[in-house]
CSV table of C-alpha atoms in Angstrom, one decimal:
chain,number,residue,atom,x,y,z
A,1383,MET,CA,-2.6,-11.1,-13.8
A,1384,ARG,CA,-3.5,-7.4,-13.7
A,1385,VAL,CA,-3.1,-5.3,-10.6
A,1386,LEU,CA,-4.1,-1.6,-10.2
A,1387,GLY,CA,-2.9,0.8,-7.6
A,1388,LEU,CA,-5.9,3.1,-6.9
A,1389,GLY,CA,-5.7,6.4,-5.1
A,1390,ASP,CA,-2.8,8.0,-3.2
A,1391,ASN,CA,0.5,9.2,-4.4
A,1392,ILE,CA,3.0,11.3,-2.4
A,1393,ILE,CA,6.7,12.4,-2.3
A,1394,ASP,CA,8.6,10.9,0.6
A,1395,ARG,CA,11.1,13.6,1.6
A,1396,PHE,CA,14.0,12.3,3.7
A,1397,ILE,CA,15.3,15.2,5.8
A,1398,ASP,CA,18.4,13.3,6.9
A,1399,ARG,CA,19.3,12.3,3.3
A,1400,GLN,CA,18.1,15.5,1.7
A,1401,VAL,CA,16.5,13.4,-1.0
A,1402,ASP,CA,13.0,13.1,-2.4
A,1403,TYR,CA,11.6,9.7,-3.4
A,1404,PRO,CA,8.3,8.7,-5.1
A,1405,GLY,CA,5.8,7.0,-2.8
A,1406,GLY,CA,2.3,6.4,-1.7
A,1407,ASN,CA,0.5,3.3,-0.7
A,1408,ALA,CA,-1.3,2.7,-4.0
A,1409,VAL,CA,1.8,3.7,-6.0
A,1410,ASN,CA,4.0,1.3,-4.1
A,1411,VAL,CA,1.8,-1.7,-4.5
A,1412,ALA,CA,1.5,-1.1,-8.2
A,1413,VAL,CA,5.3,-1.0,-8.6
A,1414,PHE,CA,5.8,-4.1,-6.4
A,1415,ALA,CA,3.1,-6.0,-8.2
A,1416,ARG,CA,4.9,-5.2,-11.5
A,1417,ARG,CA,8.1,-6.6,-10.0
A,1418,HIS,CA,6.3,-9.8,-9.2
A,1419,GLY,CA,5.3,-10.2,-12.8
A,1420,ALA,CA,1.9,-8.6,-12.9
A,1421,GLU,CA,0.7,-6.2,-15.6
A,1422,SER,CA,0.4,-3.1,-13.5
A,1423,ALA,CA,-1.2,0.3,-13.6
A,1424,TYR,CA,-1.8,3.3,-11.3
A,1425,LEU,CA,-5.0,5.3,-11.3
A,1426,GLY,CA,-5.1,8.5,-9.3
A,1427,VAL,CA,-4.8,12.3,-9.2
A,1428,PHE,CA,-1.5,14.0,-9.9
A,1429,GLY,CA,-0.9,17.6,-9.1
A,1430,ASP,CA,0.3,20.0,-11.9
A,1431,ASP,CA,3.7,20.9,-10.3
A,1432,GLU,CA,7.2,19.7,-11.0
A,1433,LEU,CA,7.1,17.0,-8.3
A,1434,ALA,CA,4.1,15.4,-9.9
A,1435,GLY,CA,6.0,15.0,-13.2
A,1436,PHE,CA,8.9,13.5,-11.3
A,1437,LEU,CA,6.7,11.0,-9.5
A,1438,ARG,CA,4.8,10.0,-12.6
A,1439,GLY,CA,8.0,9.5,-14.5
A,1440,CYS,CA,9.3,7.2,-11.9
A,1441,LEU,CA,6.2,5.0,-12.2
A,1442,GLU,CA,6.5,4.8,-15.9
A,1443,ALA,CA,10.2,3.9,-15.6
A,1444,GLU,CA,9.0,1.0,-13.5
A,1445,GLY,CA,6.7,-0.2,-16.3
A,1446,VAL,CA,3.5,1.0,-14.5
A,1447,ASP,CA,0.9,2.4,-16.8
A,1448,THR,CA,-0.4,5.8,-15.6
A,1449,SER,CA,-2.3,6.8,-18.8
A,1450,ARG,CA,-5.8,6.9,-17.2
A,1451,SER,CA,-4.7,9.0,-14.2
A,1452,GLN,CA,-5.9,12.6,-13.9
A,1453,VAL,CA,-4.0,15.9,-13.5
A,1454,LYS,CA,-5.6,18.6,-11.4
A,1455,HIS,CA,-4.4,22.0,-10.4
A,1456,GLY,CA,-2.6,21.8,-7.1
A,1457,ALA,CA,0.4,20.7,-5.2
A,1458,THR,CA,1.8,17.2,-4.8
A,1459,GLY,CA,1.7,15.8,-1.3
A,1460,ILE,CA,5.0,15.7,0.6
A,1461,SER,CA,5.6,13.6,3.6
A,1462,ARG,CA,8.7,14.6,5.7
A,1463,LEU,CA,10.6,11.9,7.5
A,1464,HIS,CA,14.0,10.6,8.6
A,1465,VAL,CA,15.5,7.3,9.5
A,1466,VAL,CA,16.6,6.3,13.0
A,1467,ASP,CA,18.3,2.8,13.4
A,1468,SER,CA,16.8,1.7,10.1
A,1469,GLU,CA,13.3,2.7,11.2
A,1470,ARG,CA,11.4,5.5,9.4
A,1471,VAL,CA,10.2,8.3,11.6
A,1472,PHE,CA,7.5,10.7,10.2
A,1473,LEU,CA,7.9,14.4,10.9
A,1474,GLY,CA,4.8,15.7,9.3
A,1475,TRP,CA,3.2,16.4,5.9
A,1476,ASN,CA,1.6,19.1,3.8
A,1477,GLY,CA,-1.8,17.6,4.0
A,1478,GLY,CA,-1.4,15.3,1.0
A,1479,GLY,CA,-1.8,17.8,-1.7
A,1480,VAL,CA,-4.4,17.7,-4.5
A,1481,THR,CA,-4.7,13.9,-4.2
A,1482,VAL,CA,-6.4,14.4,-0.8
A,1483,SER,CA,-8.1,17.7,-1.4
A,1484,ASP,CA,-9.6,16.7,-4.8
A,1485,PRO,CA,-9.6,12.9,-4.9
A,1486,LEU,CA,-10.4,10.6,-7.8
A,1487,GLU,CA,-14.0,10.0,-8.7
A,1488,LEU,CA,-14.9,6.7,-10.2
A,1489,ASP,CA,-17.4,7.5,-13.0
A,1490,ALA,CA,-18.9,4.9,-15.2
A,1491,GLU,CA,-16.0,5.1,-17.6
A,1492,LEU,CA,-13.4,4.6,-14.9
A,1493,LEU,CA,-15.3,1.8,-13.3
A,1494,ALA,CA,-15.3,0.0,-16.6
A,1495,TYR,CA,-11.5,0.5,-16.7
A,1496,VAL,CA,-11.0,-0.8,-13.2
A,1497,SER,CA,-13.2,-3.8,-13.8
A,1498,GLY,CA,-10.5,-5.0,-16.3
A,1499,PHE,CA,-8.1,-5.7,-13.5
A,1500,ASP,CA,-7.9,-8.8,-11.3
A,1501,LEU,CA,-7.1,-6.7,-8.2
A,1502,ALA,CA,-7.4,-3.1,-7.3
A,1503,HIS,CA,-5.5,-1.8,-4.2
A,1504,SER,CA,-6.3,1.3,-2.2
A,1505,SER,CA,-5.8,2.7,1.3
A,1506,VAL,CA,-7.1,5.0,4.0
A,1507,TYR,CA,-5.0,7.9,2.4
A,1508,SER,CA,-6.9,7.8,-1.0
A,1509,GLY,CA,-10.2,9.4,-0.1
A,1510,ILE,CA,-12.3,7.0,-2.1
A,1511,GLU,CA,-14.1,5.1,0.7
A,1512,SER,CA,-17.5,6.2,-0.5
A,1513,GLN,CA,-16.8,4.7,-3.9
A,1514,LEU,CA,-15.7,1.2,-2.9
A,1515,ALA,CA,-19.3,-0.1,-2.9
A,1516,ALA,CA,-19.6,0.6,-6.6
A,1517,LEU,CA,-16.2,-1.1,-7.2
A,1518,ARG,CA,-17.5,-4.1,-5.2
A,1519,LYS,CA,-20.2,-4.6,-7.8
A,1520,THR,CA,-17.5,-5.6,-10.4
A,1521,ASP,CA,-15.5,-8.8,-10.4
A,1522,THR,CA,-12.4,-7.0,-9.5
A,1523,LEU,CA,-11.0,-8.0,-6.1
A,1524,VAL,CA,-10.2,-5.1,-3.7
A,1525,SER,CA,-7.4,-5.0,-1.2
A,1526,PHE,CA,-7.2,-2.1,1.2
A,1527,ASP,CA,-4.6,-0.9,3.7
A,1528,PHE,CA,-6.1,0.2,7.0
A,1529,SER,CA,-2.7,1.4,8.1
A,1530,SER,CA,-1.9,1.9,11.8
A,1531,GLU,CA,-3.9,4.9,13.0
A,1532,SER,CA,-6.7,4.2,15.5
A,1533,GLU,CA,-9.2,6.4,13.6
A,1534,TYR,CA,-9.2,3.8,10.9
A,1535,ARG,CA,-9.9,1.0,13.3
A,1536,SER,CA,-13.1,2.4,14.8
A,1537,ALA,CA,-16.3,0.4,14.5
A,1538,ASP,CA,-17.9,3.1,12.3
A,1539,TYR,CA,-15.0,3.2,9.8
A,1540,LEU,CA,-14.7,-0.6,9.6
A,1541,ALA,CA,-18.5,-0.9,9.0
A,1542,ARG,CA,-18.2,1.6,6.2
A,1543,VAL,CA,-15.2,0.1,4.4
A,1544,ALA,CA,-14.6,-3.5,5.3
A,1545,PRO,CA,-17.8,-4.9,3.5
A,1546,ALA,CA,-16.3,-3.7,0.2
A,1547,VAL,CA,-12.9,-5.2,0.8
A,1548,ASP,CA,-11.7,-8.7,-0.2
A,1549,LEU,CA,-8.2,-8.5,1.5
A,1550,ALA,CA,-7.5,-6.1,4.3
A,1551,LEU,CA,-4.0,-5.1,5.4
A,1552,VAL,CA,-3.3,-3.7,8.8
A,1553,SER,CA,-0.1,-2.8,10.7
A,1554,CYS,CA,0.1,-4.7,14.0
A,1555,GLY,CA,3.7,-4.0,14.9
A,1556,GLU,CA,2.8,-2.1,18.1
A,1557,LEU,CA,0.4,-4.8,19.4
A,1558,PRO,CA,1.0,-8.0,21.4
A,1559,PRO,CA,-0.2,-11.1,19.6
A,1560,GLU,CA,-3.6,-11.4,21.4
A,1561,GLN,CA,-4.5,-7.8,20.6
A,1562,ALA,CA,-3.3,-8.2,17.0
A,1563,ASP,CA,-5.6,-11.3,16.6
A,1564,GLU,CA,-8.5,-9.4,18.1
A,1565,LEU,CA,-8.0,-6.6,15.6
A,1566,LEU,CA,-7.8,-9.1,12.6
A,1567,ARG,CA,-11.0,-10.7,13.8
A,1568,SER,CA,-12.8,-7.4,14.2
A,1569,ILE,CA,-12.0,-6.4,10.6
A,1570,HIS,CA,-13.2,-9.8,9.4
A,1571,ALA,CA,-16.4,-9.4,11.4
A,1572,ALA,CA,-17.0,-6.1,9.7
A,1573,GLY,CA,-16.9,-7.7,6.3
A,1574,ALA,CA,-13.4,-8.4,5.0
A,1575,PRO,CA,-12.9,-12.1,4.2
A,1576,LEU,CA,-9.1,-12.1,4.5
A,1577,VAL,CA,-7.2,-9.9,7.0
A,1578,LEU,CA,-3.4,-9.8,6.9
A,1579,GLY,CA,-1.5,-8.2,9.8
A,1580,THR,CA,2.1,-7.2,9.4
A,1581,CYS,CA,4.0,-7.3,12.7
A,1582,GLY,CA,7.6,-6.2,11.8
A,1583,THR,CA,10.3,-8.5,13.1
A,1584,ALA,CA,7.5,-10.7,14.6
A,1585,GLY,CA,6.4,-11.7,11.2
A,1586,SER,CA,2.8,-11.7,10.0
A,1587,ARG,CA,-0.6,-13.0,11.1
A,1588,LEU,CA,-3.6,-13.9,8.8
A,1589,PHE,CA,-7.2,-14.5,9.7
A,1590,ASP,CA,-9.2,-16.3,7.0
A,1591,GLY,CA,-12.5,-16.5,8.9
A,1592,THR,CA,-11.7,-19.8,10.5
A,1593,GLN,CA,-8.2,-19.7,11.9
A,1594,ILE,CA,-5.2,-17.5,12.6
A,1595,LEU,CA,-2.2,-18.4,10.4
A,1596,THR,CA,1.2,-17.1,11.5
A,1597,HIS,CA,4.5,-16.8,9.6
A,1598,PRO,CA,7.9,-15.7,10.8
A,1599,ALA,CA,9.7,-12.7,9.4
A,1600,HIS,CA,12.7,-13.3,7.1
A,1601,LEU,CA,15.4,-11.5,9.0
A,1602,HIS,CA,18.8,-10.3,7.8
A,1603,GLN,CA,21.9,-11.7,9.4
A,1604,ASP,CA,24.0,-8.9,8.0
A,1605,LEU,CA,22.5,-5.7,9.4
A,1606,THR,CA,24.7,-3.6,7.2
A,1607,GLN,CA,22.4,-4.4,4.3
A,1608,LEU,CA,19.4,-2.6,5.9
A,1609,ARG,CA,18.4,0.8,4.6
A,1610,ASP,CA,15.0,1.5,6.0
A,1611,THR,CA,11.5,0.0,6.6
A,1612,MET,CA,9.7,2.3,4.1
A,1613,GLY,CA,7.3,0.3,2.0
A,1614,CYS,CA,7.8,-3.1,3.8
A,1615,GLY,CA,4.1,-3.5,4.4
A,1616,ASP,CA,3.2,-2.6,0.8
A,1617,ALA,CA,5.8,-5.1,-0.4
A,1618,ALA,CA,4.4,-7.8,1.8
A,1619,LEU,CA,0.9,-7.1,0.6
A,1620,ALA,CA,2.0,-7.1,-3.1
A,1621,GLY,CA,3.9,-10.4,-2.6
A,1622,PHE,CA,0.9,-12.0,-0.8
A,1623,ALA,CA,-1.7,-10.9,-3.2
A,1624,THR,CA,0.2,-11.7,-6.4
A,1625,SER,CA,0.9,-15.2,-5.0
A,1626,LEU,CA,-2.8,-15.8,-4.4
A,1627,LEU,CA,-3.7,-14.5,-7.8
A,1628,ALA,CA,-1.2,-16.8,-9.4
A,1629,ASP,CA,-3.0,-19.7,-7.5
A,1630,GLY,CA,-6.4,-18.7,-9.0
A,1631,TRP,CA,-7.8,-16.5,-6.3
A,1632,SER,CA,-11.1,-14.8,-7.3
A,1633,ARG,CA,-14.5,-14.0,-5.8
A,1634,ARG,CA,-15.6,-17.4,-7.0
A,1635,GLN,CA,-12.5,-19.2,-5.7
A,1636,ARG,CA,-11.3,-18.9,-2.2
A,1637,PRO,CA,-7.6,-19.5,-1.6
A,1638,THR,CA,-6.7,-22.9,-0.2
A,1639,LEU,CA,-4.8,-23.3,3.0
A,1640,GLU,CA,-1.7,-24.2,0.9
A,1641,ALA,CA,-2.2,-21.1,-1.2
A,1642,LEU,CA,-2.4,-18.9,1.9
A,1643,ARG,CA,0.8,-20.4,3.3
A,1644,ARG,CA,2.6,-19.8,0.0
A,1645,GLY,CA,1.4,-16.2,0.0
A,1646,LEU,CA,2.7,-15.6,3.5
A,1647,GLU,CA,6.0,-17.0,2.5
A,1648,ARG,CA,6.3,-14.7,-0.5
A,1649,ALA,CA,5.1,-11.8,1.7
A,1650,ALA,CA,7.9,-12.4,4.2
A,1651,GLU,CA,10.6,-12.6,1.5
A,1652,ALA,CA,9.3,-9.5,-0.2
A,1653,ALA,CA,9.4,-7.5,3.1
A,1654,LYS,CA,13.0,-8.8,3.7
A,1655,VAL,CA,14.2,-7.6,0.3
A,1656,GLN,CA,12.4,-4.3,0.8
A,1657,CYS,CA,14.4,-3.5,3.9
A,1658,THR,CA,17.5,-3.2,1.6
A,1659,VAL,CA,16.0,-0.6,-0.6
A,1660,GLU,CA,16.1,3.1,0.1
A,1661,ALA,CA,12.6,4.5,0.6
A,1662,ALA,CA,9.8,2.6,-1.2
A,1663,PHE,CA,11.4,1.8,-4.6
A,1664,ALA,CA,14.4,4.1,-4.9
A,1665,HIS,CA,14.5,6.7,-7.7
A,1666,PRO,CA,16.1,9.4,-5.5
A,1667,ARG,CA,16.3,13.0,-6.4
A,1668,SER,CA,18.1,15.7,-4.3
A,1669,TRP,CA,16.1,18.7,-3.0
A,1670,ARG,CA,17.3,22.1,-1.9
A,1671,ASP,CA,14.5,24.1,-0.5
A,1672,GLU,CA,11.3,23.3,1.4
A,1673,THR,CA,8.5,25.6,0.2
A,1674,LEU,CA,5.4,23.8,1.4
A,1675,PRO,CA,3.9,24.3,4.9
A,1676,VAL,CA,3.9,21.2,7.1
A,1677,ARG,CA,1.3,20.5,9.7
């Protein structure tokens, strides 16, 4: 199976640890899919600063192909955060850098490249919403992270994006079950056939158009193993999607109920393992000075 991370990359700067880590939704899914045995690549825009070289090197060290990515003049995005009781707390960012200000454009050549993958994963932070319809015309499945912010759950946004998505991921940790299910159904009604909601220690919920499937979280008995929750949703998505792909998922073959349940089980285990990893996929680098403004 071949999986492509499409869009955002960023540096996760942990203020409490004084360490930078590579990250970004599309980056993380590419790495995690590779760890699940997929042939994996990342396609996006890197800045031309030192941090971009560090980030790209970490991806390549994980066996993720970045050869078709672009380099543009500008800074790498930096997200500032710290950890409180194993939970990540965001403190601000520098606007996302050149990845956000000058995002990737899928021309005919790049669309042909993307069409060679079984699945392409992107997110609300990648700035390529307007190009998803063109990608939908290929046979490549599209997964998309709608994150947790309310602006990405509006009827207008869902109507614009969901019809081009085969698998939607949304964070539901702050919602009671009935509201989480309502959100999953609304994303499905807007056009996404499968909608996976991650709910933290409450596990996950999936709507396949006919029923809500639930799965418990795999919890740690030894809490000293926990590092932080960075990347847990990305890990769950990668585990779920690669499990479905291994079972033959495609636009012409819907996943069976058994395949969906296997996918939810792999997602739960992937999220559990991810809680023991510092940041998204480690590769720490100490930093000394903050030079970018944060808003």
